[in-house]
Coordinates of C-alpha atoms in Angstrom, one line a residue:
X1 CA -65.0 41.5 -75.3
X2 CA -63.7 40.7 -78.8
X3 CA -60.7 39.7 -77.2
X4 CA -61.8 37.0 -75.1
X5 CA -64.4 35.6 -77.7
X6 CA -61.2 35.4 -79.9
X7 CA -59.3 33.6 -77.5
X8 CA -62.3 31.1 -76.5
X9 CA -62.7 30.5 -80.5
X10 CA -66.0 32.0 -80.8
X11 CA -66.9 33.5 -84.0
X12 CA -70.1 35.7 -84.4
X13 CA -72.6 34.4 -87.0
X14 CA -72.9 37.5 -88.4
X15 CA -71.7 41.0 -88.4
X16 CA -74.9 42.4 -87.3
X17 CA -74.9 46.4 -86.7
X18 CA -76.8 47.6 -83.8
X19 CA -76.7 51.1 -83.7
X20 CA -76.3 52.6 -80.3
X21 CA -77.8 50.6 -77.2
X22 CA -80.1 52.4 -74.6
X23 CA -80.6 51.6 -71.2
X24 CA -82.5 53.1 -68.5
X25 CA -80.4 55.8 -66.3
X26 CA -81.1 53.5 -63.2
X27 CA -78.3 51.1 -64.2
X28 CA -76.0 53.1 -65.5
X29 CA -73.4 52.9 -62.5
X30 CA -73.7 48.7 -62.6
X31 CA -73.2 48.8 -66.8
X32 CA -69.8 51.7 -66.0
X33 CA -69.1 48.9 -63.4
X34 CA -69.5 45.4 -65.3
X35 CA -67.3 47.5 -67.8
X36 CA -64.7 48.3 -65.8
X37 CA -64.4 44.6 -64.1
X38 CA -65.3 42.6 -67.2
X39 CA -61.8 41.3 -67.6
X40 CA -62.1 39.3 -63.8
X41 CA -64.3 36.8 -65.7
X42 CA -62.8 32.8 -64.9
X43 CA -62.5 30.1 -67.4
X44 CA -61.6 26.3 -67.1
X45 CA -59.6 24.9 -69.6
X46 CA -59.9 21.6 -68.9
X47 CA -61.1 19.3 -71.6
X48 CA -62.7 22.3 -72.9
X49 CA -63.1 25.8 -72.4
X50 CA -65.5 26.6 -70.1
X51 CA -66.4 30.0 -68.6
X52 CA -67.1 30.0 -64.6
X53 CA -68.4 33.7 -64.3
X54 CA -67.1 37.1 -62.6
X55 CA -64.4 36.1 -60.0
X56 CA -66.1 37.7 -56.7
X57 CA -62.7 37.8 -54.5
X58 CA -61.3 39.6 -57.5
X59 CA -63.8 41.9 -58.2
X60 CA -63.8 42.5 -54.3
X61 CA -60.0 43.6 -54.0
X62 CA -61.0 45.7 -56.9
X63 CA -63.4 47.2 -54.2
X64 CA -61.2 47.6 -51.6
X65 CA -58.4 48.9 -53.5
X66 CA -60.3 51.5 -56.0
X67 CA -62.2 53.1 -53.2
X68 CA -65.3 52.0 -55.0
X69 CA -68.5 52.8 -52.5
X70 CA -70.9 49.6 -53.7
X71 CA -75.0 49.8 -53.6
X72 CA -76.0 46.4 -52.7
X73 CA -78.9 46.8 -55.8
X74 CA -76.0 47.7 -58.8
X75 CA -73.5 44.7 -57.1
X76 CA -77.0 42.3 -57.7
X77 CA -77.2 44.4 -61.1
X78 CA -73.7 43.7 -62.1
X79 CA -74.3 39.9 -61.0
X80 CA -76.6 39.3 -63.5
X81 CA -74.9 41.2 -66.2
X82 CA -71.8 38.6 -65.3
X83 CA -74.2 35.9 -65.5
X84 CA -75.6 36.7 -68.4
X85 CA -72.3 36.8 -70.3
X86 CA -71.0 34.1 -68.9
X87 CA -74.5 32.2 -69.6
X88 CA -74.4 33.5 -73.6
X89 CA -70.7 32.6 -73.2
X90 CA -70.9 29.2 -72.4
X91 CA -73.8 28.2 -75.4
X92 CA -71.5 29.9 -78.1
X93 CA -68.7 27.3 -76.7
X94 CA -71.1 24.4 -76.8
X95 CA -71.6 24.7 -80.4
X96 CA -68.0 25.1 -81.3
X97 CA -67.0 21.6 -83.0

C-alpha cells in the first residue's frame, strides 16, 4: 500500500505507530483476501488522479483462475474494505495541491 500512495503523491501526516491491529476471526478470510487482490484497485489519470475502486472483472478472473471457492458474505466484506480504501484514497488526493 505504500507503494501506491507513493505513486498517487500522497504523503501521510504523520508517522503514527499502531501496534498490531485486531479483528474479529469472522473476517479473517475477506482481510487474507482484500490482501491478496489489493493490487486490482483502478485509477484515472485524467486531469487528476482519481481512484475508481477494486476492478470486479479482474478480481473475478482472479476467481476463476486461483480456484478460489467465494462466500457471498466475505465477497460483500471485501467490497467494503475496497470501498473504504478507495473512499480514504480519494480525500487524501483531494487535498494534495
Amino acid at each position: 500500500m505504500d507503494d501506491e500512495m507513493r505513486l498517487l503523491n500522497i504523503t501521510p501526516d504523520a508517522s503514527v505507530n499502531i501496534g498490531p491491529i485486531e479483528f474479529w476471526a469472522e473476517h479473517e478470510n475477506a482481510i487474507v483476501w482484500w490482501l491478496q487482490v489489493q493490487d486490482l484497485l483502478r485509477y484515472s489519470h485524467n486531469q487528476i488522479t482519481v481512484c475508481e475502486g477494486l476492478d470486479v472483472v479482474a478480481v473475478q478472473a482472479d476467481v476463476v483462475m486461483s480456484g478460489r471457492q467465494v462466500d457471498p458474505v466475505d465477497y460483500q466484506k471485501l467490497r467494503l474494505i475496497g470501498h473504504t480504501v478507495t473512499s480514504l484514497f480519494n480525500e487524501q488526493l483531494m487535498k494534495q495541491p
